[in-house]
Tab-separated table of C-alpha atoms and ligand atoms in Angstrom:
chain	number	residue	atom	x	y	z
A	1	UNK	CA	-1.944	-7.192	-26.927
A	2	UNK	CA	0.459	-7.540	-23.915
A	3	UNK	CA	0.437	-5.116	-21.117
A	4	UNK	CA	3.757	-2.368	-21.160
A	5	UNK	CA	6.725	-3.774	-19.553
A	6	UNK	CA	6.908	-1.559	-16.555
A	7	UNK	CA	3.867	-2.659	-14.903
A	8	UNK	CA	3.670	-5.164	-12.470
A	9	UNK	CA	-0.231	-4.886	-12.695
A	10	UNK	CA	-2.336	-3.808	-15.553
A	11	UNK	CA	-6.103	-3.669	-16.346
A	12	UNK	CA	-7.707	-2.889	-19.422
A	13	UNK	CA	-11.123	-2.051	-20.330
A	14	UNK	CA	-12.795	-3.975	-17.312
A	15	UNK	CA	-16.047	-4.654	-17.331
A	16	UNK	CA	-18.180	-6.075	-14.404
A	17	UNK	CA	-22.539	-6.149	-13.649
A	18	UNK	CA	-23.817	-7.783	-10.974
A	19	UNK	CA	-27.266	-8.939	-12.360
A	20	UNK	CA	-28.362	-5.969	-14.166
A	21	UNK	CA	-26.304	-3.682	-11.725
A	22	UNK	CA	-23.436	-2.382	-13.886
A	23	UNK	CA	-20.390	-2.068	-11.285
A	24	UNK	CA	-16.940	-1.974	-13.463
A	25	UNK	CA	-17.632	0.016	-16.997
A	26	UNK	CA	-14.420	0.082	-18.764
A	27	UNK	CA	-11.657	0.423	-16.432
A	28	UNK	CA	-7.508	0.865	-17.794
A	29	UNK	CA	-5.119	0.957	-14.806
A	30	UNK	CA	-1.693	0.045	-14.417
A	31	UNK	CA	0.141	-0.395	-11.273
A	32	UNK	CA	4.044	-0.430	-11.274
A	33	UNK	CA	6.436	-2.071	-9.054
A	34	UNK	CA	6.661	-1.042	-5.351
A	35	UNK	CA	3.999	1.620	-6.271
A	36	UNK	CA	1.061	2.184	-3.964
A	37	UNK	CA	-2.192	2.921	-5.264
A	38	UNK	CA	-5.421	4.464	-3.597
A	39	UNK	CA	-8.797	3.784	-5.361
A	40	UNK	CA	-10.582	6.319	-4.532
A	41	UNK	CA	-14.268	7.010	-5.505
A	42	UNK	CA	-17.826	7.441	-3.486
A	43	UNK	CA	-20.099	4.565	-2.213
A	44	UNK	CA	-20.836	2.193	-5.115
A	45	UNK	CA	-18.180	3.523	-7.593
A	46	UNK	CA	-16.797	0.083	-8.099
A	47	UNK	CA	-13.713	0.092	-5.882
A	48	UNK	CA	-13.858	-3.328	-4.496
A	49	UNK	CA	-15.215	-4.883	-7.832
A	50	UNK	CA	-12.126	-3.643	-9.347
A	51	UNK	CA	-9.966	-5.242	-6.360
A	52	UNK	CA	-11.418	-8.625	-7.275
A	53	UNK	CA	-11.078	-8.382	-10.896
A	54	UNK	CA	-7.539	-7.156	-10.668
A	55	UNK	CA	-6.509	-10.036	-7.898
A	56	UNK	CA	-8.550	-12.957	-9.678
A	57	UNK	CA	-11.101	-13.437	-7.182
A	58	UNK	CA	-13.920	-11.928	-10.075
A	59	UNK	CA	-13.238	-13.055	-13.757
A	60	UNK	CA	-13.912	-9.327	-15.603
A	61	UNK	CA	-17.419	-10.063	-17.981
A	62	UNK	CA	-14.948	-8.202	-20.667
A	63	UNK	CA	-11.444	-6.496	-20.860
A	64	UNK	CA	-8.002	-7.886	-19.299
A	65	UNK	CA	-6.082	-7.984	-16.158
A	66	UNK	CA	-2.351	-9.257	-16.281
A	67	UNK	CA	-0.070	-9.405	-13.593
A	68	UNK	CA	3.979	-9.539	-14.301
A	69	UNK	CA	3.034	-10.026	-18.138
A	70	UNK	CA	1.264	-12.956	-17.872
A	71	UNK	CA	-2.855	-12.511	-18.629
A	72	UNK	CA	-4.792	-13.588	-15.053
A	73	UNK	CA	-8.374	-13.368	-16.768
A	74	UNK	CA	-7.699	-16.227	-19.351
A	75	UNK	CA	-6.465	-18.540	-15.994
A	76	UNK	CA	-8.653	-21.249	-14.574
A	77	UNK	CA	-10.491	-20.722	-11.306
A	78	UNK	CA	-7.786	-23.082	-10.176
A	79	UNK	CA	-4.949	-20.715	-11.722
A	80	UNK	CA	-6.215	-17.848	-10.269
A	81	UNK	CA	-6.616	-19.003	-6.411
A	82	UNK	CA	-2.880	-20.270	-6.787
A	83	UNK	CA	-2.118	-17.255	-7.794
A	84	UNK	CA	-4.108	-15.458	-5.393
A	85	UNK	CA	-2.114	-17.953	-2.698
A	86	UNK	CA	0.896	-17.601	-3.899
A	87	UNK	CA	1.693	-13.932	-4.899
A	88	UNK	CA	-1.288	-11.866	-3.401
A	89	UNK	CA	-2.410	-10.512	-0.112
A	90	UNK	CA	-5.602	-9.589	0.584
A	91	UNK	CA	-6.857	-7.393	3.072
A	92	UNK	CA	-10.863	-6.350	4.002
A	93	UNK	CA	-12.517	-4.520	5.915
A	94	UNK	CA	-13.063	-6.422	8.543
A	95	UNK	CA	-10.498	-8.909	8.995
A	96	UNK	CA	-12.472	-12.472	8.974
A	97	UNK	CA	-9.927	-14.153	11.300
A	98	UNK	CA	-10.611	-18.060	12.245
A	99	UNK	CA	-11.485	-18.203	15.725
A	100	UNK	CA	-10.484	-21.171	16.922
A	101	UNK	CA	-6.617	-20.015	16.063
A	102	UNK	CA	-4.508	-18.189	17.749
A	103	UNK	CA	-3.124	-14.986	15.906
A	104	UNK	CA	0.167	-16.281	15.050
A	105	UNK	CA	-1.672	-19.240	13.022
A	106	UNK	CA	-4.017	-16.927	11.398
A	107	UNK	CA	-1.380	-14.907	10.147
A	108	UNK	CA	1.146	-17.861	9.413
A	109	UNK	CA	-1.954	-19.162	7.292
A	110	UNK	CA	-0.705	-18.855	3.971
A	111	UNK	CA	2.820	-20.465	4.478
A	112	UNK	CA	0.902	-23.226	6.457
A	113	UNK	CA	-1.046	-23.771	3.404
A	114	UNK	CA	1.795	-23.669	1.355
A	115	UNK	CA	3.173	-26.398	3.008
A	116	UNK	CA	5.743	-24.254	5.186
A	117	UNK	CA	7.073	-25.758	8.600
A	118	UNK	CA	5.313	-25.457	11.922
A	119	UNK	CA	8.502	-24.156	13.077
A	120	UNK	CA	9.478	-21.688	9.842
A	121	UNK	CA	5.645	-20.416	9.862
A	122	UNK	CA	5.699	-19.851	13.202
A	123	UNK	CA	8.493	-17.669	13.017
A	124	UNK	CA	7.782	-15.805	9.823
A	125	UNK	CA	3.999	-14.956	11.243
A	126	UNK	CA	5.756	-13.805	14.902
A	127	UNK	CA	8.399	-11.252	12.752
A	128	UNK	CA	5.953	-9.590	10.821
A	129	UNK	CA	3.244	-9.595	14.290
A	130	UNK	CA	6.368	-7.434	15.492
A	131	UNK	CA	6.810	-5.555	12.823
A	132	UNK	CA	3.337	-4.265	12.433
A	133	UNK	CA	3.858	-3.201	16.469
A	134	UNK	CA	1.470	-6.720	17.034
A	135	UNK	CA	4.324	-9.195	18.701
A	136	UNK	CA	2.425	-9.406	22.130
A	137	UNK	CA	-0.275	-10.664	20.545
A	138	UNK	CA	1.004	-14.118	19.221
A	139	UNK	CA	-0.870	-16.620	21.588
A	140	UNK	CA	-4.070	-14.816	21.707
A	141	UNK	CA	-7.265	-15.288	20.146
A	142	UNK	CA	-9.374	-13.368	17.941
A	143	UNK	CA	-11.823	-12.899	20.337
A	144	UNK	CA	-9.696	-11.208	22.949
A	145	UNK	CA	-8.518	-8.835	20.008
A	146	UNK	CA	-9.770	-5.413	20.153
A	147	UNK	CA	-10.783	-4.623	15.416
A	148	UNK	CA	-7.289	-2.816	14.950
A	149	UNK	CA	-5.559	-5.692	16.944
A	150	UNK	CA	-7.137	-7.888	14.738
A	151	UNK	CA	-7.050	-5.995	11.651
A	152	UNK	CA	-3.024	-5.957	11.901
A	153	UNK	CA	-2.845	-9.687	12.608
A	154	UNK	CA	-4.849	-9.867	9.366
A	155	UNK	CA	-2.411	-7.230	7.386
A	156	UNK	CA	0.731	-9.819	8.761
A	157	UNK	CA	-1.200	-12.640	7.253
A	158	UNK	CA	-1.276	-10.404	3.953
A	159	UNK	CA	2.236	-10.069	4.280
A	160	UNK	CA	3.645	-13.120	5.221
A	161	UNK	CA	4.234	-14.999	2.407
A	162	UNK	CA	6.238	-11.936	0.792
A	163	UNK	CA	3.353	-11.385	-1.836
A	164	UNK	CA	4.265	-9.424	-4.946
A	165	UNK	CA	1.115	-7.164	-4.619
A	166	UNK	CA	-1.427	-6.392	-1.780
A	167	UNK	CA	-4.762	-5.598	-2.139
A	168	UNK	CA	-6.352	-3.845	1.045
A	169	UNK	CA	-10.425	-3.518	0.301
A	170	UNK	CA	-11.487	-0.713	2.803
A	171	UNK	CA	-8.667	-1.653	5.588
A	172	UNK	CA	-9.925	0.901	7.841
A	173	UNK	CA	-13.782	1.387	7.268
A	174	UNK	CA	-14.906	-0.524	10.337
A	175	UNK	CA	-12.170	0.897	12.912
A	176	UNK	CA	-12.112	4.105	14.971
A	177	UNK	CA	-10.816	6.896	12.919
A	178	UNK	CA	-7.595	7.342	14.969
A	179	UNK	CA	-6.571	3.750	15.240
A	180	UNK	CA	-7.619	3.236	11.468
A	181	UNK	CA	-5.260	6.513	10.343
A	182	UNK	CA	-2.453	4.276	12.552
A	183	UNK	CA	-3.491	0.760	11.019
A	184	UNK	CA	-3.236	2.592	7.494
A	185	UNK	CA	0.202	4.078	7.867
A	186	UNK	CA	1.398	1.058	9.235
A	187	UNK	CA	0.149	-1.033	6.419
A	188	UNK	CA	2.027	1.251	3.385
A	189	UNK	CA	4.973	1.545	5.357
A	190	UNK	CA	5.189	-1.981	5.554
A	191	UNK	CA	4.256	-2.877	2.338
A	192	UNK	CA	6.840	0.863	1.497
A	193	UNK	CA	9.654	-0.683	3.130
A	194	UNK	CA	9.497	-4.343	1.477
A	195	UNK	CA	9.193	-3.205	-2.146
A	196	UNK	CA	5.125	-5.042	-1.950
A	197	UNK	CA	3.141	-3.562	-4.986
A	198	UNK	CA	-0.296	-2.328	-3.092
A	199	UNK	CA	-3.619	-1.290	-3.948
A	200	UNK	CA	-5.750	0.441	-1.554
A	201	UNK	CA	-9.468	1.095	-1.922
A	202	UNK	CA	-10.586	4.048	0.263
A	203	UNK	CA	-13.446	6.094	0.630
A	204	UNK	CA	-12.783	8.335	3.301
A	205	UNK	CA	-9.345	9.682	1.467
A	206	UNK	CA	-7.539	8.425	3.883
A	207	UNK	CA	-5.477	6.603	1.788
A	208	UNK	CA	-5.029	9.626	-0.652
A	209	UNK	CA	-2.231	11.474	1.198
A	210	UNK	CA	0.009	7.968	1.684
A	211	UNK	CA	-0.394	7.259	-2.164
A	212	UNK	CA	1.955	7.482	-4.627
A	213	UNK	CA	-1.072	7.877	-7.114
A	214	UNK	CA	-4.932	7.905	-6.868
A	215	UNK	CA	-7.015	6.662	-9.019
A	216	UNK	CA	-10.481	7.734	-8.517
A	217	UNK	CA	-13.731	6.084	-9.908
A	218	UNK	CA	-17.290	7.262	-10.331
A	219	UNK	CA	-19.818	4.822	-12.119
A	220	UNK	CA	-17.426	2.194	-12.453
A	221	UNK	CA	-15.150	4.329	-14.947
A	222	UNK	CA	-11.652	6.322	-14.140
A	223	UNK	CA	-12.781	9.940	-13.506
A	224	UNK	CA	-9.489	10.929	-12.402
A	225	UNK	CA	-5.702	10.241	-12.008
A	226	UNK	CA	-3.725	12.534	-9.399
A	227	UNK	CA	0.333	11.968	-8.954
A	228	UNK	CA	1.891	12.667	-5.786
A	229	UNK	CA	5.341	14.426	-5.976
A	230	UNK	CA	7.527	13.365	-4.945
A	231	UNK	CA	7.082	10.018	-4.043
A	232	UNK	CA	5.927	9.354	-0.192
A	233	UNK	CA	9.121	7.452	1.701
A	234	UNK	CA	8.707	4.543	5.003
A	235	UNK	CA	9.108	7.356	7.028
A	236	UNK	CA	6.550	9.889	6.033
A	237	UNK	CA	3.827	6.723	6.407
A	238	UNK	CA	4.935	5.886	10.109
A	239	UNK	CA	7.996	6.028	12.484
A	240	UNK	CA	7.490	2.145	13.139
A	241	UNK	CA	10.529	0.016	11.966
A	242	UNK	CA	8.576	-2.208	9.340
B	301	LIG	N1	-22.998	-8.808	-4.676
B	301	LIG	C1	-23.594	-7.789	-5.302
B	301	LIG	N2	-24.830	-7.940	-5.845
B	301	LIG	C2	-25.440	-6.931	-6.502
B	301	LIG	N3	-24.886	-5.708	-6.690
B	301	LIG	C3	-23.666	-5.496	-6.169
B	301	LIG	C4	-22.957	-6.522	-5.457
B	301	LIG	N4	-21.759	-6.031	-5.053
B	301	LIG	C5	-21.714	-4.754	-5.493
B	301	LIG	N5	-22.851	-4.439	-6.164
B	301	LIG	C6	-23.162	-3.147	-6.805
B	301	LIG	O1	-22.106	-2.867	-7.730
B	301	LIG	C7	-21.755	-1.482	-7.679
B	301	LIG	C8	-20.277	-1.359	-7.316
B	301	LIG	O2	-20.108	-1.889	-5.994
B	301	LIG	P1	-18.686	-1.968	-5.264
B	301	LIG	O3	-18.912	-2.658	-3.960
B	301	LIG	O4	-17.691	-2.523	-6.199
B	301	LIG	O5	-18.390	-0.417	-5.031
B	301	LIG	P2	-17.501	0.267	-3.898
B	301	LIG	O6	-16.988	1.526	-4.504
B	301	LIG	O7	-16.518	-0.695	-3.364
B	301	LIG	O8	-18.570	0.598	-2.794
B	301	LIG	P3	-18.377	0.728	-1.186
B	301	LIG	O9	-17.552	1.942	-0.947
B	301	LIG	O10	-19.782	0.863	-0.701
B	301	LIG	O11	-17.740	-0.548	-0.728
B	301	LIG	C9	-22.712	-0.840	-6.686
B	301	LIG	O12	-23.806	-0.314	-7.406
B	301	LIG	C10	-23.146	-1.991	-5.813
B	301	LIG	O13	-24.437	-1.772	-5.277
């Protein structure tokens, strides 16, 4: 049965073990356009199994994830990292730059694997560095980056290629709790302020009050759905110009 209309991103009954470790249990989500949504949940509930499943990196053992009406866990491995390429960003918790590039490369990455121009790339990864308050960083290399430096050269290489959806696994879990509240409000304005579908795991709640919904797990299942009214704007995330 197709997923309803309005969703850009839509899960039902998900099912995931690892072994004999039961991590996704039945999980129905959907995710509309330009919405942001914080999984919520305690250690082990599941969150970043369900960020996998629902951006094609884990094929669900049962149940169905679509994205834009189209089913994602009938593609191909093949299918799904296009996809994945193509119309996802991803995001984790620690930001797994290459070394040997400077940060404008590692955040141009998925345009230069698309194919983009030096030149085009270049300039793409260099607005959104700016954007995310990162544009003195261009030339320099991860390992002169202090983990939030890094961890927004990592969110402009989520964002570069205009992705329909983000996925951010834990974006702040391994950064100092200021600098991670500022990394996290920069990311959902960001994503606010160019109409990018997101889905943010979070443990800590910080995510909770930038949502416009939370989803939160326990066990692998949905314990809980909580709306926020009204909807969160660019503004009440951060007072950059992203
Ligand atoms: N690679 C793995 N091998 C075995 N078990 C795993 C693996 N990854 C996750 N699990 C188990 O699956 C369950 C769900 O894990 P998952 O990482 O999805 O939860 P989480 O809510 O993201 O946790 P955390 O907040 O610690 O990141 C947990 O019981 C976890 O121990």
């Amino acid at each position: 049965m197709a997923p309803p209309d309005n969703d850009v991103l839509f899960s039902r009954s998900l099912h995931y073990s690892y072994g004999t470790t039961p991590a996704l249990a039945g999980v129905s989500l959907g995710v509309g356009e330009g919405e942001v949504l914080a999984v919520d949940g305690p250690r082990g509930s599941g969150k970043t199994t369900l960020l996998r499943c629902l951006s094609g990196q884990l094929k669900p053992e049962q149940g169905e994830v679509w994205f834009n009406s189209g089913a994602v866990h009938t593609l191909s491995a093949a299918r799904r990292e296009r996809l994945r390429l193509t119309r996802f960003g991803w995001i984790d918790t620690r930001p797994e730059l290459v070394p040997e590039l400077r940060a404008w490369e590692n955040a141009a990455l998925p345009l230069l694997l698309a194919g983009e121009s030096h030149r085009r790339a270049r300039k793409a990864a260099g607005e959104w560095l700016d954007r995310l308050d990162a544009g003195d960083l261009m030339k320099a290399r991860p390992r002169s980056l202090t983990p939030a430096q890094a961890q927004r050269v990592a969110i402009a290489r989520a964002l570069v290629h205009e992705p329909a959806v983000v996925f951010a696994d834990e974006p702040t879990a391994a950064l100092h709790t200021m600098e991670g509240a500022q990394v996290l409000r920069t990311l959902i304005a960001a994503c606010r302020s160019h109409g990018v579908t997101t889905v943010v795991a979070s443990h800590l709640h910080q995510a909770v009050d930038l949502a416009d919904r939370v989803v939160t797990l326990v066990d692998g299942r949905v314990r809980g759905t909580a709306v926020r009214t009204p909807r969160p704007t660019a503004e009440d995330s951060c007072s950059l110009s992203v």
